[in-house]
Tab-separated table of N, CA and C in Angstrom:
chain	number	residue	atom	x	y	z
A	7	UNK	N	-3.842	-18.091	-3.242
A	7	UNK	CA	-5.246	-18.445	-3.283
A	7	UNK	C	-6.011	-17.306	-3.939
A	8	UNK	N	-7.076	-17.812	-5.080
A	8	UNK	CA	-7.180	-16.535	-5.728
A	8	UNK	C	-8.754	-16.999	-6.047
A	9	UNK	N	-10.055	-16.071	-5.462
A	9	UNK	CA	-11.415	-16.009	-5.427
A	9	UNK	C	-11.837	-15.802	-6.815
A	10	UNK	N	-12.684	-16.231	-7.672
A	10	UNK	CA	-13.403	-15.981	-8.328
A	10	UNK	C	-14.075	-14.475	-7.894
A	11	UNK	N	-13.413	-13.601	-8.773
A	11	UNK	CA	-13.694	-12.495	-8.438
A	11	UNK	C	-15.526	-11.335	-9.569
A	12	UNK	N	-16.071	-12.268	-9.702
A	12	UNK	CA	-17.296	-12.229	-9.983
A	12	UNK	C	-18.497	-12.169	-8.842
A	13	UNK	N	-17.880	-12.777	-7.673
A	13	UNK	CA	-18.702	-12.583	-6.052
A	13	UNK	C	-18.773	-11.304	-5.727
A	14	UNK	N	-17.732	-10.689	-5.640
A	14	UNK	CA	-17.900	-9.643	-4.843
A	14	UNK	C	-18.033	-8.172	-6.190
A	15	UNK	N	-16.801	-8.186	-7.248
A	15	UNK	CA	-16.819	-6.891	-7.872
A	15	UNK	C	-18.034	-7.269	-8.986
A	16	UNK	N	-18.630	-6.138	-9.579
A	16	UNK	CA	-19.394	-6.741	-10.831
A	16	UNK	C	-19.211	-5.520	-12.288
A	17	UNK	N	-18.591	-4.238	-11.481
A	17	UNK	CA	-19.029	-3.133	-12.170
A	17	UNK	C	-17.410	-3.099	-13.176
A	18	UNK	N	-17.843	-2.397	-14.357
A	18	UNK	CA	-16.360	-2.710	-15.033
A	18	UNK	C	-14.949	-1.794	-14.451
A	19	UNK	N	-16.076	-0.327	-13.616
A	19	UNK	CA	-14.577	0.198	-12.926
A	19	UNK	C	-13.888	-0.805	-11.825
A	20	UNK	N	-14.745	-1.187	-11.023
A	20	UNK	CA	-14.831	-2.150	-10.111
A	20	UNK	C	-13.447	-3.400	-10.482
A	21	UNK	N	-13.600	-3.851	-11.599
A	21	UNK	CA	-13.336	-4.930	-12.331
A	21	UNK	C	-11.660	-4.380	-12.479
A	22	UNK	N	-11.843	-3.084	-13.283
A	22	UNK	CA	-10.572	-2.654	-13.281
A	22	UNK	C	-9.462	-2.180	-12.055
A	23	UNK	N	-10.120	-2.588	-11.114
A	23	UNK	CA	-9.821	-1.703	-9.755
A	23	UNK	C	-9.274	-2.634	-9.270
A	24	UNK	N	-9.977	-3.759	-9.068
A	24	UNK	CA	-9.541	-5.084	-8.920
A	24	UNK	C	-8.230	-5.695	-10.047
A	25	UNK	N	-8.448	-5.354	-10.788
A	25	UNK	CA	-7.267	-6.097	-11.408
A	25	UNK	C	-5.996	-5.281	-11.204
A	26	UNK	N	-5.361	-4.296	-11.125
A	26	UNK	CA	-4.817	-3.239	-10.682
A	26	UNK	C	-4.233	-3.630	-9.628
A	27	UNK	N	-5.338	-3.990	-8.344
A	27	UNK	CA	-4.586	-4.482	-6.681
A	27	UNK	C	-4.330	-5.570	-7.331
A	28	UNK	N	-5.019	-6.385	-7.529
A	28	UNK	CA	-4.526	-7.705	-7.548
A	28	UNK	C	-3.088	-8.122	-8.210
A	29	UNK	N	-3.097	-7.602	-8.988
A	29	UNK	CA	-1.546	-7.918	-9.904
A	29	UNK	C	-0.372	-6.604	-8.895
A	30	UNK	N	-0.692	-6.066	-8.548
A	30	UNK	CA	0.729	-5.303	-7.030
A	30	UNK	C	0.606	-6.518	-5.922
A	31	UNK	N	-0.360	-6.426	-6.049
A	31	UNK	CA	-0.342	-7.873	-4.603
A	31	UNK	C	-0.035	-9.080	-4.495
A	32	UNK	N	0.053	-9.529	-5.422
A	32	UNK	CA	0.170	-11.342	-5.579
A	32	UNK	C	1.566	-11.147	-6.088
A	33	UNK	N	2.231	-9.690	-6.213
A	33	UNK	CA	3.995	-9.847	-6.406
A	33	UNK	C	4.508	-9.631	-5.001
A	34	UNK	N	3.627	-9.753	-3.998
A	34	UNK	CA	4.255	-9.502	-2.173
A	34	UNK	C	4.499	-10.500	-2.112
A	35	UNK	N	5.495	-11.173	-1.091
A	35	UNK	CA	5.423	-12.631	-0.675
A	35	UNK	C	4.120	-12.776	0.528
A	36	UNK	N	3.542	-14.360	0.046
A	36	UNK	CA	2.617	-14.768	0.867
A	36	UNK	C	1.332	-14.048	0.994
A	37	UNK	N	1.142	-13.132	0.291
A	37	UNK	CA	-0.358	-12.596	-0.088
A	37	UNK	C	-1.098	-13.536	-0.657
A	38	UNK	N	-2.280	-13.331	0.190
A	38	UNK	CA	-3.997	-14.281	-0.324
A	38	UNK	C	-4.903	-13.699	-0.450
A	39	UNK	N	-5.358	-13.755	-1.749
A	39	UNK	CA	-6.763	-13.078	-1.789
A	39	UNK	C	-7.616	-14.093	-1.359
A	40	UNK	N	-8.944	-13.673	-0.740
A	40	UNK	CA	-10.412	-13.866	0.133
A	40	UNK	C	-11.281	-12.648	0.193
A	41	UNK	N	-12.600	-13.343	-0.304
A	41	UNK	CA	-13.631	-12.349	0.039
A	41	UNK	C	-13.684	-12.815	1.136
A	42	UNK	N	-14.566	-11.864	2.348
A	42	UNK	CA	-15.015	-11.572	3.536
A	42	UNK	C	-16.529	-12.495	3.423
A	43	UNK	N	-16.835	-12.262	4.876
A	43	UNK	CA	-18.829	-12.637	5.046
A	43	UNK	C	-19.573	-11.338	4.444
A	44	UNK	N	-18.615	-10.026	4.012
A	44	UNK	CA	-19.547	-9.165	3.765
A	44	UNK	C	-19.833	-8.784	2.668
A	45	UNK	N	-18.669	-10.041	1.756
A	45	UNK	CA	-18.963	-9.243	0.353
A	45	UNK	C	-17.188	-8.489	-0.259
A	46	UNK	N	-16.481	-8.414	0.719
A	46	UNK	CA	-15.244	-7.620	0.285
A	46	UNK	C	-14.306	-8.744	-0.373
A	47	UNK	N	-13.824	-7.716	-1.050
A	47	UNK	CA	-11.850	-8.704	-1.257
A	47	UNK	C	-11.719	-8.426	-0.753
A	48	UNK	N	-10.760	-9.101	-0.311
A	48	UNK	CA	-9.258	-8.718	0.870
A	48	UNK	C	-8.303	-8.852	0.354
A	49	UNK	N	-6.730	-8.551	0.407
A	49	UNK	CA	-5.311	-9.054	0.272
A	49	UNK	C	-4.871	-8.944	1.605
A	50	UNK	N	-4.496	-10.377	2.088
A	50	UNK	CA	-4.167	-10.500	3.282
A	50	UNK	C	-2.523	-11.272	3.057
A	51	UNK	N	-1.753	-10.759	4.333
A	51	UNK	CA	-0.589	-11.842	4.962
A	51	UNK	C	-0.836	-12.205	6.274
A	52	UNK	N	-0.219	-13.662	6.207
A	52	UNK	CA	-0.824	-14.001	7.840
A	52	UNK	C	-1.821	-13.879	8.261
A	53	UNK	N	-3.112	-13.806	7.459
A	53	UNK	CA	-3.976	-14.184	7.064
A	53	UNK	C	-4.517	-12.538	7.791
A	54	UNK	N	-3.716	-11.314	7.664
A	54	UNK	CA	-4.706	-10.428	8.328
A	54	UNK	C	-4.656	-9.328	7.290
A	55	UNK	N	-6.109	-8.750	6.887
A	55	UNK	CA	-6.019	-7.796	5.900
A	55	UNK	C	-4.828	-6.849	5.549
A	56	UNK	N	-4.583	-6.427	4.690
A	56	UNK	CA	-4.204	-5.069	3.931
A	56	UNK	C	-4.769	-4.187	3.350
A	57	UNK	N	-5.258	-4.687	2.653
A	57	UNK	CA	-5.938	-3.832	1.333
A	57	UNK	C	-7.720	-4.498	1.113
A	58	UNK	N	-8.438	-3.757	1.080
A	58	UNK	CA	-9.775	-4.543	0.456
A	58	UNK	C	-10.500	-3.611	-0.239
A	59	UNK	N	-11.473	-4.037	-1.030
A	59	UNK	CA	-11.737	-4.014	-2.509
A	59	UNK	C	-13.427	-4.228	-2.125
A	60	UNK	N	-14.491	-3.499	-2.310
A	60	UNK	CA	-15.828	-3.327	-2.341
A	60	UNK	C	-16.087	-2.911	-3.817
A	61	UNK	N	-17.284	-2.955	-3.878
A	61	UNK	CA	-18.300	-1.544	-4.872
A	61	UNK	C	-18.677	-0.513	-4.412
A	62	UNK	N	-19.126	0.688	-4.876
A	62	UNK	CA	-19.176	1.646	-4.745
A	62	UNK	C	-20.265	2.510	-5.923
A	63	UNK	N	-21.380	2.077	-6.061
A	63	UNK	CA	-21.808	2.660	-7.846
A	63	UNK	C	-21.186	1.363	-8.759
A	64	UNK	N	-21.002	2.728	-10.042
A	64	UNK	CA	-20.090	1.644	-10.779
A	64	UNK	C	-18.380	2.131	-10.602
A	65	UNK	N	-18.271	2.300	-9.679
A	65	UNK	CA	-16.751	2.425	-9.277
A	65	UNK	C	-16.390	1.443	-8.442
A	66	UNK	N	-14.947	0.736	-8.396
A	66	UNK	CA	-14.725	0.518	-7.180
A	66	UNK	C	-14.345	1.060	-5.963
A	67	UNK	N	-14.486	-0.083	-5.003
A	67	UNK	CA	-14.230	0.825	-3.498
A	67	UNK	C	-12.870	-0.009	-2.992
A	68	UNK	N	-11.555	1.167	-2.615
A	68	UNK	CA	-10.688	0.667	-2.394
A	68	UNK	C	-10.308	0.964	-0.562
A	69	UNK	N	-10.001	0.649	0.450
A	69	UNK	CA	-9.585	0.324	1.739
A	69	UNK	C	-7.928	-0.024	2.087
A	70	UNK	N	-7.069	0.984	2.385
A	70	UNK	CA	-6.085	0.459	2.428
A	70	UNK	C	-5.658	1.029	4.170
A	71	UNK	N	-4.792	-0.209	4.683
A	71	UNK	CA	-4.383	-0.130	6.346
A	71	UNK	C	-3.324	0.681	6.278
A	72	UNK	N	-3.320	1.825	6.774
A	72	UNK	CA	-2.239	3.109	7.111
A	72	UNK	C	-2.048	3.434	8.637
A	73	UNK	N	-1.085	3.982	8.596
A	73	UNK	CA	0.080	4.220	10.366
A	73	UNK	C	-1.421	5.200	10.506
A	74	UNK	N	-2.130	5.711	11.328
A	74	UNK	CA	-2.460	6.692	12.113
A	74	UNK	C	-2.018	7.795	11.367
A	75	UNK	N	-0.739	8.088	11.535
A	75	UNK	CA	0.107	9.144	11.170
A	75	UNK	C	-0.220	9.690	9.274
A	76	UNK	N	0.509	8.344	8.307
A	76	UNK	CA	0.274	9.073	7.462
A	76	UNK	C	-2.260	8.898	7.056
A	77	UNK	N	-2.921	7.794	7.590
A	77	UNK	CA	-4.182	8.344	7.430
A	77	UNK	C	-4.198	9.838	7.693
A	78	UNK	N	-3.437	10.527	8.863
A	78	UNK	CA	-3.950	11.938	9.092
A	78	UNK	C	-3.481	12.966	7.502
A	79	UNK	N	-2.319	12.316	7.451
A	79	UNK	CA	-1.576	13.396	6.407
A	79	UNK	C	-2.695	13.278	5.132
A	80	UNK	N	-2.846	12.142	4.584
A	80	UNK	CA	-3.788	12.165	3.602
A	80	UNK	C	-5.541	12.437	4.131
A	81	UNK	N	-5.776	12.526	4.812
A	81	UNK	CA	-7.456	13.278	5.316
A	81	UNK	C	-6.975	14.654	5.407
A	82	UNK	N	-5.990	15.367	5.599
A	82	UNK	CA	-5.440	17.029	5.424
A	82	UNK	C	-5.195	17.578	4.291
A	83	UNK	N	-5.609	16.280	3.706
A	83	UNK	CA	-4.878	17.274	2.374
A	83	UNK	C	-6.179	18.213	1.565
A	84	UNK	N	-5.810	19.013	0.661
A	84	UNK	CA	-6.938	19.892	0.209
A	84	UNK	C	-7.426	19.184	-1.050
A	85	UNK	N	-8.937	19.305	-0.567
A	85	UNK	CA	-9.938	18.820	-1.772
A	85	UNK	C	-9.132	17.358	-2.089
A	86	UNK	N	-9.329	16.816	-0.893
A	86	UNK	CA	-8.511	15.652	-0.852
A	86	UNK	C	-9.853	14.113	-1.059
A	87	UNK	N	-9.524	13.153	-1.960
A	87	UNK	CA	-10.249	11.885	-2.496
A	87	UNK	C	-10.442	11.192	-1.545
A	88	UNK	N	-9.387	11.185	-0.038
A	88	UNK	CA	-9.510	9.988	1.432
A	88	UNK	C	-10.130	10.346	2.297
A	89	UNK	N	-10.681	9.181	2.767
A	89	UNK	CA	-11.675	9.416	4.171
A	89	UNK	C	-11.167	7.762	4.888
A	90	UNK	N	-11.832	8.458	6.369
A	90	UNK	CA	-11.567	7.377	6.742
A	90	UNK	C	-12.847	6.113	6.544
A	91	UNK	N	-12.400	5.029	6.588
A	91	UNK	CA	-12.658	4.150	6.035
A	91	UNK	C	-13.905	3.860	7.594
A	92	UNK	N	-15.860	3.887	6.685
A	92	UNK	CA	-16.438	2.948	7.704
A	92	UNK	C	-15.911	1.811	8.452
A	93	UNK	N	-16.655	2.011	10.168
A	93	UNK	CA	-16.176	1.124	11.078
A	93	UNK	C	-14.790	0.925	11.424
A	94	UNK	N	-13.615	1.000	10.682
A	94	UNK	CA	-12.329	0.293	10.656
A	94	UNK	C	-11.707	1.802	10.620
A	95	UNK	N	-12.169	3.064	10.536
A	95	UNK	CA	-10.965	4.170	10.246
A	95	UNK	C	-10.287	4.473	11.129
A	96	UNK	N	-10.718	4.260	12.435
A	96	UNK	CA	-10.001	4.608	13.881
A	96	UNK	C	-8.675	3.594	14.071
A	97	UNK	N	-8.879	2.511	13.344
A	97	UNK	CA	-7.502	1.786	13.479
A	97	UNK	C	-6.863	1.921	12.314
A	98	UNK	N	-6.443	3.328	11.663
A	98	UNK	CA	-5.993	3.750	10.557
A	98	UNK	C	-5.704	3.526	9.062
A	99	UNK	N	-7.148	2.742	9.029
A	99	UNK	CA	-7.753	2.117	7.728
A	99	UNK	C	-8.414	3.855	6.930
A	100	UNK	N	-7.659	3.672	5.608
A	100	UNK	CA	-8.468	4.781	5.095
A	100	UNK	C	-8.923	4.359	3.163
A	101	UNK	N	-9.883	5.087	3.160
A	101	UNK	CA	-10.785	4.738	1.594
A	101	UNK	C	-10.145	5.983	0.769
A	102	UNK	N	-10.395	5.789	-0.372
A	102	UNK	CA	-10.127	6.274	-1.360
A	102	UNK	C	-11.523	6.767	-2.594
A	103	UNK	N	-11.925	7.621	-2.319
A	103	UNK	CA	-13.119	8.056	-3.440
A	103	UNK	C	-12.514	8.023	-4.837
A	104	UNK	N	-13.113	7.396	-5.950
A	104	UNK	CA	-12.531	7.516	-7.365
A	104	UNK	C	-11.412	7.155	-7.564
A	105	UNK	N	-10.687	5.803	-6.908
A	105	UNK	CA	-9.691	5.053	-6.752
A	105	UNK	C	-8.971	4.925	-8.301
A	106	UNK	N	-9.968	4.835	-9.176
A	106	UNK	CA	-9.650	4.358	-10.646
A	106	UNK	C	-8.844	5.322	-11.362
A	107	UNK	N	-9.212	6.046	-10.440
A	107	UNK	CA	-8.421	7.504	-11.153
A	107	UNK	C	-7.750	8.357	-10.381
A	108	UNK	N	-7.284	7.686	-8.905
A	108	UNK	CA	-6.194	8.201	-8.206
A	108	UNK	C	-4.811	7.416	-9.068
A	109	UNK	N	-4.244	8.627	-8.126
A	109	UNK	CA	-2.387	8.276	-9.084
A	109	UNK	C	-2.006	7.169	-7.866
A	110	UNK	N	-2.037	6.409	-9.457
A	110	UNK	CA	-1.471	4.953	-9.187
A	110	UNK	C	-0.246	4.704	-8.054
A	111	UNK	N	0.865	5.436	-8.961
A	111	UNK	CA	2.517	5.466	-8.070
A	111	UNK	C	1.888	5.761	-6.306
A	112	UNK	N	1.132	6.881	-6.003
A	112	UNK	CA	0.582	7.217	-4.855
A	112	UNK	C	-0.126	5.638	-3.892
A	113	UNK	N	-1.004	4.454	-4.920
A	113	UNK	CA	-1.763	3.915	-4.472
A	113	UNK	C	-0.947	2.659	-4.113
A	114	UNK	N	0.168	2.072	-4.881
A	114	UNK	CA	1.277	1.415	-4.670
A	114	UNK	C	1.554	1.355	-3.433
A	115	UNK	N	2.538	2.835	-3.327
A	115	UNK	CA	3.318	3.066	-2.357
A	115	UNK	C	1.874	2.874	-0.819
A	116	UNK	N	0.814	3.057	-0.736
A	116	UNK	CA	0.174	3.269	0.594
A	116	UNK	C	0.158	1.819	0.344
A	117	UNK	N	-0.474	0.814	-0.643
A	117	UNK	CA	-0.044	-0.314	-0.598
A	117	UNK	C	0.915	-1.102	0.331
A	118	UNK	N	2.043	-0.885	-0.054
A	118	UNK	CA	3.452	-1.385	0.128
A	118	UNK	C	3.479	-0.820	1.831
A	119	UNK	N	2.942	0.267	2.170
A	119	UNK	CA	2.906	0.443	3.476
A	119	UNK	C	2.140	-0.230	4.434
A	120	UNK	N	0.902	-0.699	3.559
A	120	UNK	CA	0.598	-1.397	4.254
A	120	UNK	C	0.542	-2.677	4.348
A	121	UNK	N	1.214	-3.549	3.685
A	121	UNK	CA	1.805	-4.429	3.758
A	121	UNK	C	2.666	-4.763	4.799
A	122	UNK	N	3.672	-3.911	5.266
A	122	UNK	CA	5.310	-3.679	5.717
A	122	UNK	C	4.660	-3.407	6.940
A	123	UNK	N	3.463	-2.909	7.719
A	123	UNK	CA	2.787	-2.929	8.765
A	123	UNK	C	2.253	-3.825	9.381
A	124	UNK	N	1.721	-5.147	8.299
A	124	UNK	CA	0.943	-5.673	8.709
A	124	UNK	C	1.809	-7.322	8.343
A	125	UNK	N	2.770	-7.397	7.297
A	125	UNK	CA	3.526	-8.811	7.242
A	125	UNK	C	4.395	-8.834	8.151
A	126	UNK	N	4.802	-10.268	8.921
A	126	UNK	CA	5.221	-10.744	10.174
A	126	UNK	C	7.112	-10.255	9.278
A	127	UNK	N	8.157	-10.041	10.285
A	127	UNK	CA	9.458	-9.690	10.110
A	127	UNK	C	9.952	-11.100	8.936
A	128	UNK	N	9.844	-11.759	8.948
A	128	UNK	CA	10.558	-12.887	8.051
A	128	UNK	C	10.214	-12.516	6.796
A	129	UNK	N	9.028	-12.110	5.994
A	129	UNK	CA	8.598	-12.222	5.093
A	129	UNK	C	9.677	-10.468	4.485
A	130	UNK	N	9.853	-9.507	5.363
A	130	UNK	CA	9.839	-7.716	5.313
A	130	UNK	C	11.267	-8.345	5.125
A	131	UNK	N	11.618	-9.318	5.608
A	131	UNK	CA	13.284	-9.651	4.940
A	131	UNK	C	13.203	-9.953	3.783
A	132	UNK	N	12.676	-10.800	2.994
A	132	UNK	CA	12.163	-11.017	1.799
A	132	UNK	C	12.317	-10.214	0.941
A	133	UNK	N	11.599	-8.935	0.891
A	133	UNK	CA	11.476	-7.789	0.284
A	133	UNK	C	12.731	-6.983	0.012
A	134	UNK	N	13.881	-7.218	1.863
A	134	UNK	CA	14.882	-6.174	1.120
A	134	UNK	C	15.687	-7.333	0.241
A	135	UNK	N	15.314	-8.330	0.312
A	135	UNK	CA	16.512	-8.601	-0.866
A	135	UNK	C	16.984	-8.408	-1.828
């Protein structure tokens, strides 16, 4: 399921930010994109977030669901781009400042983690195949 993504992003980093998740995500099994009531993308399985996608300026704003564990490792790091993510950071949701121009391989992989956290065991079989 895939939103007309003119609702929520408008800005061209935005645009590019979005196209970026979107094409890692729709190669997971059973990922759906949906904007929110607030305005966000989402990439959800089992219909419960992963990853979501705001504005920010003309940047986009990226949100990805992390263990507790590694959110801490990336908020430690020096002169570090992550924070935790408004409202949602305590359940180890963390943001990304200047997403467009974080290293990609880096944005994947927290991706893929959070995916593997949040898709039900049938689907995480899928993957090792």
């Amino acid at each position: 399921m895939q939103q007309d993504q003119t609702k929520t992003v408008k800005s061209e980093g935005g645009l590019q930010l979005l196209d970026k998740v979107r094409t890692y995500c729709i190669g997971l099994p059973e990922v759906a994109e949906q904007v929110d009531s607030f305005g966000h993308t989402s990439f959800r399985v089992s219909d419960k977030p992963f990853v979501m996608l705001g504005e920010h300026g003309e940047d986009g704003s990226l949100a990805i669901k992390t263990s507790p564990a590694t959110q801490e490792i990336l908020l430690q790091q020096d002169q570090t781009e992550y924070f935790k993510t408004p409202y949602i950071g305590q359940h180890g949701w963390v943001s990304i400042r200047f997403a467009n121009r974080a290293d990609w391989q880096e944005i994947e992989e927290l991706i893929q983690e959070a995916y593997l956290r949040t898709a039900p065991k049938r689907l995480i079989r899928l993957l090792d195949r």
